[in-house]
Short mmCIF file of C-alpha atoms in Angstrom, two decimals:
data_model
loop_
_atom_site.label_atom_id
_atom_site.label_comp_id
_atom_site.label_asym_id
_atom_site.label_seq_id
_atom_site.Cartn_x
_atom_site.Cartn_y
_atom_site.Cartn_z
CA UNK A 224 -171.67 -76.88 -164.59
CA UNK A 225 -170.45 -78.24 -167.81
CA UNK A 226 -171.40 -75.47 -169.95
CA UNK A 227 -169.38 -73.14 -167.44
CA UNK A 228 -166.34 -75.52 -167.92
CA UNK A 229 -167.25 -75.25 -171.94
CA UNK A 230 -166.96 -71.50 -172.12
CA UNK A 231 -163.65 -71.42 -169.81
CA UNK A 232 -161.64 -73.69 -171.77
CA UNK A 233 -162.96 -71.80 -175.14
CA UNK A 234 -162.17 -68.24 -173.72
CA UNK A 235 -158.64 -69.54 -172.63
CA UNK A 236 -157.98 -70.91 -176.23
CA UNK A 237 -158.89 -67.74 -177.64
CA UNK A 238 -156.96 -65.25 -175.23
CA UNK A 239 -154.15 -67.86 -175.99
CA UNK A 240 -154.17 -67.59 -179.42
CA UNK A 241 -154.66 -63.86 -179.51
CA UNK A 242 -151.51 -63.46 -177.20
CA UNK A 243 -149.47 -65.42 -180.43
CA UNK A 244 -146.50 -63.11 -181.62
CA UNK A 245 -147.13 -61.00 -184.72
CA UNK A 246 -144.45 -62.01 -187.70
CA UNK A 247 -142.45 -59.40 -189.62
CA UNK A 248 -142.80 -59.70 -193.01
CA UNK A 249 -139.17 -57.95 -194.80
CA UNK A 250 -139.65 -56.13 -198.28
CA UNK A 251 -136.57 -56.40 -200.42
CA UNK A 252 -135.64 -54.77 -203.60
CA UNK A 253 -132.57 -56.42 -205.77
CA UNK A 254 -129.58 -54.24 -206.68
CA UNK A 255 -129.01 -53.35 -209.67
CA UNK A 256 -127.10 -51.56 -212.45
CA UNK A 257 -127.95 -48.37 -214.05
CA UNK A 258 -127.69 -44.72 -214.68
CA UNK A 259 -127.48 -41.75 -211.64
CA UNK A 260 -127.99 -38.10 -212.23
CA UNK A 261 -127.85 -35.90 -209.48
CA UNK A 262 -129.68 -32.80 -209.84
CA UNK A 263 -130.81 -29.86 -207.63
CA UNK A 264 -133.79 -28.11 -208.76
CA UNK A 265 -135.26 -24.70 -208.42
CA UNK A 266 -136.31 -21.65 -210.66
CA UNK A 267 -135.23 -18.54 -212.18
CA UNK A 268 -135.67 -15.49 -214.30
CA UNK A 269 -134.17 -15.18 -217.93
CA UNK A 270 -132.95 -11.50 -218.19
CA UNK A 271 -130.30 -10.20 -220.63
CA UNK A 272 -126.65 -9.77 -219.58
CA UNK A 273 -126.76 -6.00 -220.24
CA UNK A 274 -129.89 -4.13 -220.06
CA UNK A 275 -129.56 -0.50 -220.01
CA UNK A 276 -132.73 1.58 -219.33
CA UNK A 277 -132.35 5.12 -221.53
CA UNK A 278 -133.39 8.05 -219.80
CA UNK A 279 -133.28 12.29 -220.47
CA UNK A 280 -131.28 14.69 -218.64
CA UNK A 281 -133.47 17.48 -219.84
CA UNK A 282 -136.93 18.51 -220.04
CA UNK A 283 -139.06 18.76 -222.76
CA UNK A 284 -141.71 17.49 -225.13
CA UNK A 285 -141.09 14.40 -227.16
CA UNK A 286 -141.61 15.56 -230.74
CA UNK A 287 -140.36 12.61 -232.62
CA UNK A 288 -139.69 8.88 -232.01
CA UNK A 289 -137.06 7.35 -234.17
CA UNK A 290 -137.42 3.57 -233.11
CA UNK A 291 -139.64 1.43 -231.72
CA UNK A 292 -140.71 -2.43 -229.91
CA UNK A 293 -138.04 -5.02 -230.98
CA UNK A 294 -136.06 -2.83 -233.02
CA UNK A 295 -132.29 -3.61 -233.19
CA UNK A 296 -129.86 -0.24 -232.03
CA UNK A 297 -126.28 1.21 -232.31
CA UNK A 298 -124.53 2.87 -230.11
CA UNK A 299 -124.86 6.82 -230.36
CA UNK A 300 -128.19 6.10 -232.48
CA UNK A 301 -130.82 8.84 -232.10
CA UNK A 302 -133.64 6.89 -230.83
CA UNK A 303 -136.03 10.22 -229.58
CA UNK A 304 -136.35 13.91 -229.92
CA UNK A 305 -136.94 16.80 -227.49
CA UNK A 306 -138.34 20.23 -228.16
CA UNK A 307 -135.48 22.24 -228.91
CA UNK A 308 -137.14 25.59 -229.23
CA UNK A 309 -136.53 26.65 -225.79
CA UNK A 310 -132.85 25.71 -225.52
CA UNK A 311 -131.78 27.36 -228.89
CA UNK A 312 -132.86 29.97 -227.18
CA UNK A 313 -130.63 29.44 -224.12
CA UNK A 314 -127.95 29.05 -226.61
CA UNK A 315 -128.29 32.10 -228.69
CA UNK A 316 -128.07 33.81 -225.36
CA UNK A 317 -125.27 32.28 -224.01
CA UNK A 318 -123.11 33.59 -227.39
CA UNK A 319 -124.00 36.76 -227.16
CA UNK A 320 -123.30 36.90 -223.11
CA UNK A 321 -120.14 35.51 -224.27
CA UNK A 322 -119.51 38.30 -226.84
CA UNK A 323 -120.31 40.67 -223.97
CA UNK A 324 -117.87 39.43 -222.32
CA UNK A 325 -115.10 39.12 -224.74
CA UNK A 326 -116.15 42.96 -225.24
CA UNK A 327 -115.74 44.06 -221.49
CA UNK A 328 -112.50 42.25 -221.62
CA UNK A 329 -111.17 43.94 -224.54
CA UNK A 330 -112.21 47.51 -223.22
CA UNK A 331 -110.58 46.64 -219.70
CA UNK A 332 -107.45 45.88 -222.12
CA UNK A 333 -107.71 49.26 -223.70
CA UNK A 334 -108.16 50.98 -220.19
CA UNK A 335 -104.72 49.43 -219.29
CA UNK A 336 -102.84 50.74 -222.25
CA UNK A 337 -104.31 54.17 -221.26
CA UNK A 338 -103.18 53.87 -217.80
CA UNK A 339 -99.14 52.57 -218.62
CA UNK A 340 -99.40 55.77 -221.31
CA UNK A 341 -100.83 58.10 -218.15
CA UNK A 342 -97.71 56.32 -215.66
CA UNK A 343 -95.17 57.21 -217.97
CA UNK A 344 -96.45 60.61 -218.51
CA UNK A 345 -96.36 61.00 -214.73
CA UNK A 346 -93.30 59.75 -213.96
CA UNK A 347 -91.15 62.35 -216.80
CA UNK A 348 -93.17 65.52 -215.07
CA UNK A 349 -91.87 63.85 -211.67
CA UNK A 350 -88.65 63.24 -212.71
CA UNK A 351 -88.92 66.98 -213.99
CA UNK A 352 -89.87 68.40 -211.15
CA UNK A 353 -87.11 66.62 -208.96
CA UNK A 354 -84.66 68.40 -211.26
CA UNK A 355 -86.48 71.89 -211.20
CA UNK A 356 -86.19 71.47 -207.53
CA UNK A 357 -82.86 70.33 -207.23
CA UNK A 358 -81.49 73.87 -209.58
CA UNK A 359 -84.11 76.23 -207.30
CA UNK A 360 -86.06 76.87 -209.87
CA UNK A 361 -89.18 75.19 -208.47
CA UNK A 362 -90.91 74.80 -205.16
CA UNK A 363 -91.56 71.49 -202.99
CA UNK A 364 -95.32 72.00 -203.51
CA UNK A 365 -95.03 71.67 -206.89
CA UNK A 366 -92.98 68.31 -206.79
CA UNK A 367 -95.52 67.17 -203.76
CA UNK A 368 -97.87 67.29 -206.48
CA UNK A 369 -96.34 65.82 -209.38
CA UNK A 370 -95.56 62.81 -206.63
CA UNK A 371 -98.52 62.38 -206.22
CA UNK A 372 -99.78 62.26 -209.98
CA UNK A 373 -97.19 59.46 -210.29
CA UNK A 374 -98.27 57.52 -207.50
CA UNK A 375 -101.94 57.62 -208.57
CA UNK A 376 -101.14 56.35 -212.27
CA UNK A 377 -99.52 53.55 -210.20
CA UNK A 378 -102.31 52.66 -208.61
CA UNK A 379 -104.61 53.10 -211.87
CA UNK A 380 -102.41 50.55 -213.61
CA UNK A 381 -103.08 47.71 -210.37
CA UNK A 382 -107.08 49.11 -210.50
CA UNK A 383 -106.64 48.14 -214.64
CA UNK A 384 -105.20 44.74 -213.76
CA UNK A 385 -107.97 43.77 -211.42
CA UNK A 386 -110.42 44.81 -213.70
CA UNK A 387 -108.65 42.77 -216.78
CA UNK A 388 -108.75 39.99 -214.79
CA UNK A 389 -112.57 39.89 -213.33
CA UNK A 390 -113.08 40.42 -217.29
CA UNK A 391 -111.25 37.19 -217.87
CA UNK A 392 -113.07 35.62 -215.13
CA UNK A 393 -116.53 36.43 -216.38
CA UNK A 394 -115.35 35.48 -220.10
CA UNK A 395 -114.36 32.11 -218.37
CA UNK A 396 -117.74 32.28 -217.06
CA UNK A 397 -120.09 33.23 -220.24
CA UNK A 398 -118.06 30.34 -221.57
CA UNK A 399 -118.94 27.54 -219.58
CA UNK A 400 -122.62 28.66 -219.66
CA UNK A 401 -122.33 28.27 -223.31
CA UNK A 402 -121.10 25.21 -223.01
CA UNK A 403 -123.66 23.90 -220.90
CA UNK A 404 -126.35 25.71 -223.19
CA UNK A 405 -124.91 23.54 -226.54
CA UNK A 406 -124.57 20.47 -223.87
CA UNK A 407 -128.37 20.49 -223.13
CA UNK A 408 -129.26 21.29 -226.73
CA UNK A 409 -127.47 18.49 -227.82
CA UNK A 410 -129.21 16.32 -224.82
CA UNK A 411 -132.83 16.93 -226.68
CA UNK A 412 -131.47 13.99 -229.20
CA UNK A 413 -131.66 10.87 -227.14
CA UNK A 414 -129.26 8.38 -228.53
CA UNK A 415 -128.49 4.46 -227.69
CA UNK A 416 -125.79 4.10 -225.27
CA UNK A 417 -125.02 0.52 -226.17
CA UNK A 418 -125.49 -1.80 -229.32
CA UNK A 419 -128.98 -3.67 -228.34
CA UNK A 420 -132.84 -4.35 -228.91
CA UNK A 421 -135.02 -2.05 -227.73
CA UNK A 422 -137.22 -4.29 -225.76
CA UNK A 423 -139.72 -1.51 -223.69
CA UNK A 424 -140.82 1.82 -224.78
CA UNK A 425 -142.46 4.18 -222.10
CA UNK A 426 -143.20 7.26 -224.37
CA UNK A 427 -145.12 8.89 -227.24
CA UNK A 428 -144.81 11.33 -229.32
CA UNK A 429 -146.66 14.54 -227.45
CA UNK A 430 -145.83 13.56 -224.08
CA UNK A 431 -143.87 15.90 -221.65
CA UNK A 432 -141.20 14.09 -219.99
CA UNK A 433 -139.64 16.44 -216.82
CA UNK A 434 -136.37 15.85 -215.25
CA UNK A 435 -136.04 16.46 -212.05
CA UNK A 436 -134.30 14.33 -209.13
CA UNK A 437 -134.14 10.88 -211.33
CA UNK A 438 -134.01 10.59 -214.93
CA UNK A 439 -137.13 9.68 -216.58
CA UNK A 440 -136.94 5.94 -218.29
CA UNK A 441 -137.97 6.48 -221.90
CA UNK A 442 -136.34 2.99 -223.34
CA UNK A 443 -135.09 -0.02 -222.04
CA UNK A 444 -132.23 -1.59 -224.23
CA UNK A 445 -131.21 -5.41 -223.94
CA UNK A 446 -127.57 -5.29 -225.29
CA UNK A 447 -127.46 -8.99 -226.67
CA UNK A 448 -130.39 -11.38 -226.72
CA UNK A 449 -127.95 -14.06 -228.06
CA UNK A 450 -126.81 -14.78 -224.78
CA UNK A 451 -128.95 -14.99 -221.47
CA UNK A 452 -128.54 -15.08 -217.85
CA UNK A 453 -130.96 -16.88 -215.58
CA UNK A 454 -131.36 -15.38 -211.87
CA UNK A 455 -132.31 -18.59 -209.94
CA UNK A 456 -133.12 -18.54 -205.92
CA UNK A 457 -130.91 -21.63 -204.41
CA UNK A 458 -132.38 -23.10 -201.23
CA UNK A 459 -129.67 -22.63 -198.42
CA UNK A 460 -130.00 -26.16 -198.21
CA UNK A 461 -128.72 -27.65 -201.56
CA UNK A 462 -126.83 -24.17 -202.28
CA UNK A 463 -123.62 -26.36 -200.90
CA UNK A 464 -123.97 -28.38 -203.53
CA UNK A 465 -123.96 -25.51 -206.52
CA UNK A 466 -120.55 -24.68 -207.74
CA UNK A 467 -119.40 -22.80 -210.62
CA UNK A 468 -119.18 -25.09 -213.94
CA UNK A 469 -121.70 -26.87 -213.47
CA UNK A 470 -124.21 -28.02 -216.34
CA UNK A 471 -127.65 -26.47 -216.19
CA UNK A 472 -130.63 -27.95 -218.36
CA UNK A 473 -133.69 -25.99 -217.75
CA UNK A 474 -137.84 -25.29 -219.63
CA UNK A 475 -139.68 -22.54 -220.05
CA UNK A 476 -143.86 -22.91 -220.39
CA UNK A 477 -143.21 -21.20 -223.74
CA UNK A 478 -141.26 -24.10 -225.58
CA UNK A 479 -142.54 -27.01 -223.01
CA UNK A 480 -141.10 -29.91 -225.25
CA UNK A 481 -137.70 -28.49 -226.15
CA UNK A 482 -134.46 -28.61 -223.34
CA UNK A 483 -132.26 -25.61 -222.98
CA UNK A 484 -128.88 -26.03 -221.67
CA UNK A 485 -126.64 -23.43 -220.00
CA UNK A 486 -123.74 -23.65 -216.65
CA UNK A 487 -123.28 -21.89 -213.65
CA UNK A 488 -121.42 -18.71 -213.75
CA UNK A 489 -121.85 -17.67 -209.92
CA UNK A 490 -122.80 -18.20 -206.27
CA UNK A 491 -123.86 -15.13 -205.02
CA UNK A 492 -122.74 -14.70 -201.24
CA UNK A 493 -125.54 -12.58 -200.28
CA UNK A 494 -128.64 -14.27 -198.79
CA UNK A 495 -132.05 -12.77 -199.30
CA UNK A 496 -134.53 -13.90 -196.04
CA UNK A 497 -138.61 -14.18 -197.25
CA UNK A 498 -140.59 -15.85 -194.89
CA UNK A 499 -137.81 -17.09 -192.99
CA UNK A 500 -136.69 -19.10 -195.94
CA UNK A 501 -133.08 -18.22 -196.83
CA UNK A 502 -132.17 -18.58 -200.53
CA UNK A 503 -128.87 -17.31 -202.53
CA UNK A 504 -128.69 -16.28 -205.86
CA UNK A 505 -127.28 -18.30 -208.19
CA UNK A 506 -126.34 -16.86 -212.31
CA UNK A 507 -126.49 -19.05 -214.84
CA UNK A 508 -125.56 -18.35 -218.49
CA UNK A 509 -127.79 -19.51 -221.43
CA UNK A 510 -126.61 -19.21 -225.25
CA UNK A 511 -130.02 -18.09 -226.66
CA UNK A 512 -128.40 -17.97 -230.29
CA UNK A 513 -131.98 -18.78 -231.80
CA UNK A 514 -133.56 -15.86 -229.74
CA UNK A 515 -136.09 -18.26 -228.45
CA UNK A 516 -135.67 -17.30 -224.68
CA UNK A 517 -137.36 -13.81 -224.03
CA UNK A 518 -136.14 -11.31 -221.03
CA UNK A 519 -138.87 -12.41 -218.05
CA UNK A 520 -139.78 -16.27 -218.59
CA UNK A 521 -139.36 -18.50 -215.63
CA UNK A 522 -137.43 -20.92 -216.61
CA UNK A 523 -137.67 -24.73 -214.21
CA UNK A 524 -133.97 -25.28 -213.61
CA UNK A 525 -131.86 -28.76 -213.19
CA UNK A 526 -128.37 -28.03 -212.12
CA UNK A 527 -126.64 -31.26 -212.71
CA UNK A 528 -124.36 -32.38 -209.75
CA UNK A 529 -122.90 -35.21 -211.38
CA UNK A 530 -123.88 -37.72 -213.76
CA UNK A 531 -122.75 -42.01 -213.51
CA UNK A 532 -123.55 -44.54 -215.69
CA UNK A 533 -123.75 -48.07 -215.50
CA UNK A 534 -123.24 -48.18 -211.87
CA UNK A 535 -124.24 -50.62 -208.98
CA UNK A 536 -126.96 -48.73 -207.83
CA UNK A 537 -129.10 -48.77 -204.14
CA UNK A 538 -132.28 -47.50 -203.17
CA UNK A 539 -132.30 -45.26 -201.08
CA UNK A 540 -134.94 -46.95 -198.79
CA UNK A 541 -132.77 -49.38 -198.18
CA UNK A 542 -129.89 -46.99 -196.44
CA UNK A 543 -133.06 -45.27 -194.52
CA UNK A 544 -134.07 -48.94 -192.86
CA UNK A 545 -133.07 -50.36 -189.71
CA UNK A 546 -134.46 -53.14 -187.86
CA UNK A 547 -136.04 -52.27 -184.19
CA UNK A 548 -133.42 -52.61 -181.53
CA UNK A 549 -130.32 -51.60 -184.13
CA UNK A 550 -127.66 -48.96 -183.69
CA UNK A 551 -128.60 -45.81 -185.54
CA UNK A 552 -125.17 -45.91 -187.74
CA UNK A 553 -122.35 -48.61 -188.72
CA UNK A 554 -119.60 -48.33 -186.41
CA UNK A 555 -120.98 -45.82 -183.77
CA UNK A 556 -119.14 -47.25 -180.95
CA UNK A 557 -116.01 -46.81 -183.05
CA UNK A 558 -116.41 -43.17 -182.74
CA UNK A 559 -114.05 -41.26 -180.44
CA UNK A 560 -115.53 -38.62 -178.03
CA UNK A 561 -115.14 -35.52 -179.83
CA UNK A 562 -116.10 -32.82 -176.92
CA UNK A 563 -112.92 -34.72 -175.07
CA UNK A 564 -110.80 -34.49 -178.10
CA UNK A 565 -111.67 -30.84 -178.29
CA UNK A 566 -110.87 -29.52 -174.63
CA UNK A 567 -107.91 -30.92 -174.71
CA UNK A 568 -106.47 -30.06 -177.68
CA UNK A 569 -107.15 -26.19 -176.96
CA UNK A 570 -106.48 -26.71 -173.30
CA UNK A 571 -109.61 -25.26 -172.42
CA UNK A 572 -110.54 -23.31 -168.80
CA UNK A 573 -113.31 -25.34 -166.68
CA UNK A 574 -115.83 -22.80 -167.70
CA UNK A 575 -115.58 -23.08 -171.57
CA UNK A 576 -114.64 -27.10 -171.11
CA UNK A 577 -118.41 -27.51 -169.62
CA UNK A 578 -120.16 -25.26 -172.56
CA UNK A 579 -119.04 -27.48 -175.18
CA UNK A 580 -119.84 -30.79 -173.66
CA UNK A 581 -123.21 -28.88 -173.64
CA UNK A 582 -122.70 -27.88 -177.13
CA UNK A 583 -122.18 -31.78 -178.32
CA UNK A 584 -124.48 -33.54 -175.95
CA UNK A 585 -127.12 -31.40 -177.79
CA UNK A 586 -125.61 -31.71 -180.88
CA UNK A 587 -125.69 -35.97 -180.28
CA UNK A 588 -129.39 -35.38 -178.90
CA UNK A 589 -130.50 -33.83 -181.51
CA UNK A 590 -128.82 -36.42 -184.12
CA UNK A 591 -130.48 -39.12 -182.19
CA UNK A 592 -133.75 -37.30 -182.75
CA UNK A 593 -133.46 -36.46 -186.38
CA UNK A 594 -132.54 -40.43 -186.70
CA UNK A 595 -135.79 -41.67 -184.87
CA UNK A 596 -138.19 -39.33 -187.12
CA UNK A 597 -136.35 -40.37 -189.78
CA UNK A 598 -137.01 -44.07 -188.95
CA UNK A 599 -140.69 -43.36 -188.91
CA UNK A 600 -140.42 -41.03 -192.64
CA UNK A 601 -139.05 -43.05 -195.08
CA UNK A 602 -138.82 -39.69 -197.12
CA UNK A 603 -136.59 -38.07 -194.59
CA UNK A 604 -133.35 -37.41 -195.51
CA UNK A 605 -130.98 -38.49 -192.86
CA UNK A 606 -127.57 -37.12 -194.27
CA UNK A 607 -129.42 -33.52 -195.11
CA UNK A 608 -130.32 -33.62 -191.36
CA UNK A 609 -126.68 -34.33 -189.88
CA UNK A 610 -125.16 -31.71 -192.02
CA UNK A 611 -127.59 -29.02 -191.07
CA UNK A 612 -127.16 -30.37 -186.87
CA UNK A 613 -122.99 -30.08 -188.02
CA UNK A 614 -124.06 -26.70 -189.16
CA UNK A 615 -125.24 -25.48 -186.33
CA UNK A 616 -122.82 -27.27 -184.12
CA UNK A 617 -120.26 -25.03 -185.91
CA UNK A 618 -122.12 -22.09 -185.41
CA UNK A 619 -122.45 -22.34 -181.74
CA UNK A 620 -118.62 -23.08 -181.24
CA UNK A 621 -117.91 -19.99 -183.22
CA UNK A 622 -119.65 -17.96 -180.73
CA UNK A 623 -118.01 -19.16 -177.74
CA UNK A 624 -114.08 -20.25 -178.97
CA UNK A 625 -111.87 -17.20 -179.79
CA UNK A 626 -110.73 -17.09 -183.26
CA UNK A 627 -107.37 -18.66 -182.59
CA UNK A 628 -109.10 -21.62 -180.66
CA UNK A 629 -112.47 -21.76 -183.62
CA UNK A 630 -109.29 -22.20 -186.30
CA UNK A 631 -107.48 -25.27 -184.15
CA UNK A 632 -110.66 -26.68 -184.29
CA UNK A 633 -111.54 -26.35 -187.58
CA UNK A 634 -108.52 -28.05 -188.34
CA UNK A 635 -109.10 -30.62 -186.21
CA UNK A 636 -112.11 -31.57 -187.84
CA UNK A 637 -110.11 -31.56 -191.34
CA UNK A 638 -107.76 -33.56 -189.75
CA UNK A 639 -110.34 -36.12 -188.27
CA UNK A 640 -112.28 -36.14 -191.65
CA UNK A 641 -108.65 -37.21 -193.62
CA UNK A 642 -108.18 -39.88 -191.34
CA UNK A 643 -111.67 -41.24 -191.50
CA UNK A 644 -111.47 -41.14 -195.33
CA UNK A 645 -107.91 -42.44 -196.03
CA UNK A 646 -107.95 -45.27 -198.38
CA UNK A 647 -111.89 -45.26 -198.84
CA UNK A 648 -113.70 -42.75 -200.78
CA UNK A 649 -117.52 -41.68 -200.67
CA UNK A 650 -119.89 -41.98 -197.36
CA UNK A 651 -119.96 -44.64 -194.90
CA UNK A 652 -123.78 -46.30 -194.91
CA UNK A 653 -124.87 -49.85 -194.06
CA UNK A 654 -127.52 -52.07 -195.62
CA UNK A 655 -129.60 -54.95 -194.45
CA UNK A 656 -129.86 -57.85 -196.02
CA UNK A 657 -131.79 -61.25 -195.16
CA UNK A 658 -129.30 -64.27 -194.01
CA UNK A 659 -129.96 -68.09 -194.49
CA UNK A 660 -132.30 -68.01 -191.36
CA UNK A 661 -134.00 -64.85 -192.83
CA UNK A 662 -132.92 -62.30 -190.17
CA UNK A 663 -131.49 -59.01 -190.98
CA UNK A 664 -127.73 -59.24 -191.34
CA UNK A 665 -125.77 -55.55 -191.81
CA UNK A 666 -123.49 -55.07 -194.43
CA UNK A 667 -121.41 -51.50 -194.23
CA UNK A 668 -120.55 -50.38 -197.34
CA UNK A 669 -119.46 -47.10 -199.21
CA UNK A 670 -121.67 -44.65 -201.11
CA UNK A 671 -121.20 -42.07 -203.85
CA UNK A 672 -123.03 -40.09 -206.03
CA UNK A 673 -126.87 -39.97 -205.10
CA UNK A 674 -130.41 -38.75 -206.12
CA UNK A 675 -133.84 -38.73 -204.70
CA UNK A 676 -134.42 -42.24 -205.25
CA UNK A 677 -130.90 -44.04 -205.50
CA UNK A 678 -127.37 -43.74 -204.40
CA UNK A 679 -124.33 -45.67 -206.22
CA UNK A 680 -122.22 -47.91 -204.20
CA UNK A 681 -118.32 -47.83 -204.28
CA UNK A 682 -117.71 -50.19 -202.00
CA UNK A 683 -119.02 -53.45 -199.76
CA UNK A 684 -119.80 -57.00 -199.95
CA UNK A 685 -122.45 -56.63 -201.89
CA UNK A 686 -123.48 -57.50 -205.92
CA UNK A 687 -125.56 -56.87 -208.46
CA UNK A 688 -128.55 -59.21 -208.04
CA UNK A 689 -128.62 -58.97 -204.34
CA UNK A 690 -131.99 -58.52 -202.53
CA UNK A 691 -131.61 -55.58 -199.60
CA UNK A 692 -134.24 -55.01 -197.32
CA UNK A 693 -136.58 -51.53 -197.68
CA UNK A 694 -138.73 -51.79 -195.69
CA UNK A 695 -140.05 -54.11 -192.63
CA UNK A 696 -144.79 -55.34 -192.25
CA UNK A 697 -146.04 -56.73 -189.53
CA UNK A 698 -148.13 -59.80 -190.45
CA UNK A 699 -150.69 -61.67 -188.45
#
């Protein structure tokens, strides 16, 4: 009976003692000063500004090859020659069609000086005749006929005309066939359209090149390797945060030690969809004065946001923590309701009122959920997911407001977004840090310029040398 009382009292110490609260153990990290670069990185192409690729009009076989890999260009430089055989041929022709021609059109000539000397001869015997008749000394038949000897050297002279011109017509003709005959002859010399380095040949001496619907590439031309362009692919996400201006630094795998610097020159507009991964293109100029960079490297690009130094500086942990049982955000009862704020301002019908409470109960859902698996990922970032939930938020109202009513709210949001800001600058965020007791006691303050691992602080009651709390252990 006593051993039974033994074991009781032992298992009821132990289930008591296992039932003993856990203890949460807070990780802090003091603030500090120092240096903030914000950067967003991504890849790209070097190419050359201009690159011209030299093709041939005509056909032919390449009989001589006047430059080469690398070589440097002028503009109107021969650079390649065509057979020419076969369109000095054309040519020769072409004059002497044209000298037929000048030939018809100088007999035709002739042929209407005979006809104006056969018209005037015709009109004196009419004219001679009328008077015969008119003094009875001839008959009508006789002045029927001389009428009619006048009338057909009329018509000789308009049959003369039409021929001189249908001469003039085919000279016109022969002409421009001559012309096009010295046009392709001259198009067997391939010469440099632009001032450049022939960077890619795609012919030899021998080979038949044949011109048909496109023109055949026979040399690419780079019109100034001093200066580059980089084509870089900008994830939709951070392409918000690419303007034109900006500082570039980027490596290529050729030089891996040495830095090359360039700036943004534009934001493309147009999105290219792979994979269901939407990316812009962003051009980026690159002196290249030493002729290091080469047309085709990919070059690892940091486009530099903005650049601090010296500054009170947070980790970024710290904005991600909050203790269990803590509102998601500083202030979030403070916020109005938005959806209200809307309807009423655009007076909207029952139907449409309904749709965007929908709109921004989802849009808060969603939030809420992007906040709680951001709690759990202490890589997540929370502010990327808001703006891409705002994003969408926006899209949906643009499909159901009218354009009128999408503007009014637009500049509502401009509106609320002034008045939020006035007299602060930077985001609203909130930190945690440990009180005399050692409990987590917020602190809102203001944040600026940020990176992957810290953010600067503007403003809050907080200090260089202050420990903020990262991250929360459970301890037995």
């Amino acid at each position: 009976m006593s051993a039974v009382v033994v074991i009781s009292v032992a298992a009821g110490f132990w289930l008591f003692a296992g039932a003993e609260p856990q203890q949460i153990q807070y990780q802090t990290q003091t603030l500090a000063r120092g240096d903030i670069e914000s950067v967003v990185n991504t890849a790209g192409t070097t190419r050359a500004v201009v690159t011209v690729e030299v093709g041939t009009e005509v056909s032919g076989l390449i009989t001589e090859l006047y430059v080469d890999f690398n070589d440097d260009v002028s503009q109107g430089q021969a650079i390649a020659k065509l057979d020419d055989r076969s369109y000095v041929a054309k040519l020769r022709q072409a004059q002497a069609d044209v000298v037929m021609a000048q030939a018809s059109l100088a007999q035709q000539q002739a042929t209407l000086t005979k006809s104006n000397t056969e018209l005037a001869r015709a009109e004196r015997a009419f004219k001679r005749q009328q008077q015969l008749v008119q003094q009875k000394l001839s008959n009508q038949s006789e002045l029927d006929d001389a009428l009619a000897a006048f009338e057909t050297a009329q018509a000789q002279i308009l049959l003369a005309d039409a021929q001189i011109q249908s001469a003039q017509a085919q000279l016109l003709q022969r002409n421009a066939q001559l012309e096009q005959a010295q046009l392709d002859l001259d198009r067997t010399t391939i010469r440099s359209p632009v001032n450049g380095t022939v960077i890619d040949r795609q012919v030899d001496t021998g080979q038949t090149v044949a011109a048909s619907l496109s023109a055949p590439t026979l040399f690419t031309i780079a019109q100034d390797l001093s200066q580059m362009q980089i084509e870089a692919d900008v994830d939709e996400a951070d392409i918000g945060k690419v303007q034109q201006g900006q500082q570039v630094r980027f490596q290529v795998d050729a030089y891996p030690g040495q830095h090359f610097r360039g700036s943004v020159a534009q934001v493309r507009k147009a999105a290219t969809n792979t994979n269901n991964v939407v990316t812009y293109k962003v051009i980026i100029n690159a002196p290249n004065q030493q002729q290091l960079l080469l047309p085709g490297m990919t070059a690892n690009l940091n486009i530099v946001r903005g650049q601090q130094t010296q500054v009170l500086r947070v980790p970024n942990a710290a904005l991600r923590f909050k203790p269990a049982g803590s509102s998601n955000s500083p202030a979030a009862g403070e916020r109005p309701d938005q959806a209200a704020e809307l309807i009423n301002s655009l007076q909207l019908n029952a139907e449409k009122a309904a749709k965007v409470r929908r709109l921004y109960d989802t849009f808060r859902d969603n939030l809420q959920q992007a906040r709680a698996q951001g709690a759990d990922n202490p890589m997540a970032d929370a502010r990327q997911a808001f703006s891409r939930e705002r994003q969408k938020l926006q899209n949906e109202l643009q499909m159901l407001l009218s354009e009128p009513e999408y503007q009014q709210y637009l500049k509502l949001t401009d509106e609320r977004r002034a008045t939020r800001q006035k007299g602060a600058t930077g985001t609203a965020a909130q930190l945690w840090l440990l009180d005399n007791t050692g409990q987590p006691q917020a602190v809102n303050i203001r944040i600026g310029l940020s990176n992957d691992e810290y953010s600067e602080v503007l403003s809050g009651e907080v200090k260089d040398g202050d420990a903020v709390i990262v991250r929360a252990v459970r301890v037995d």
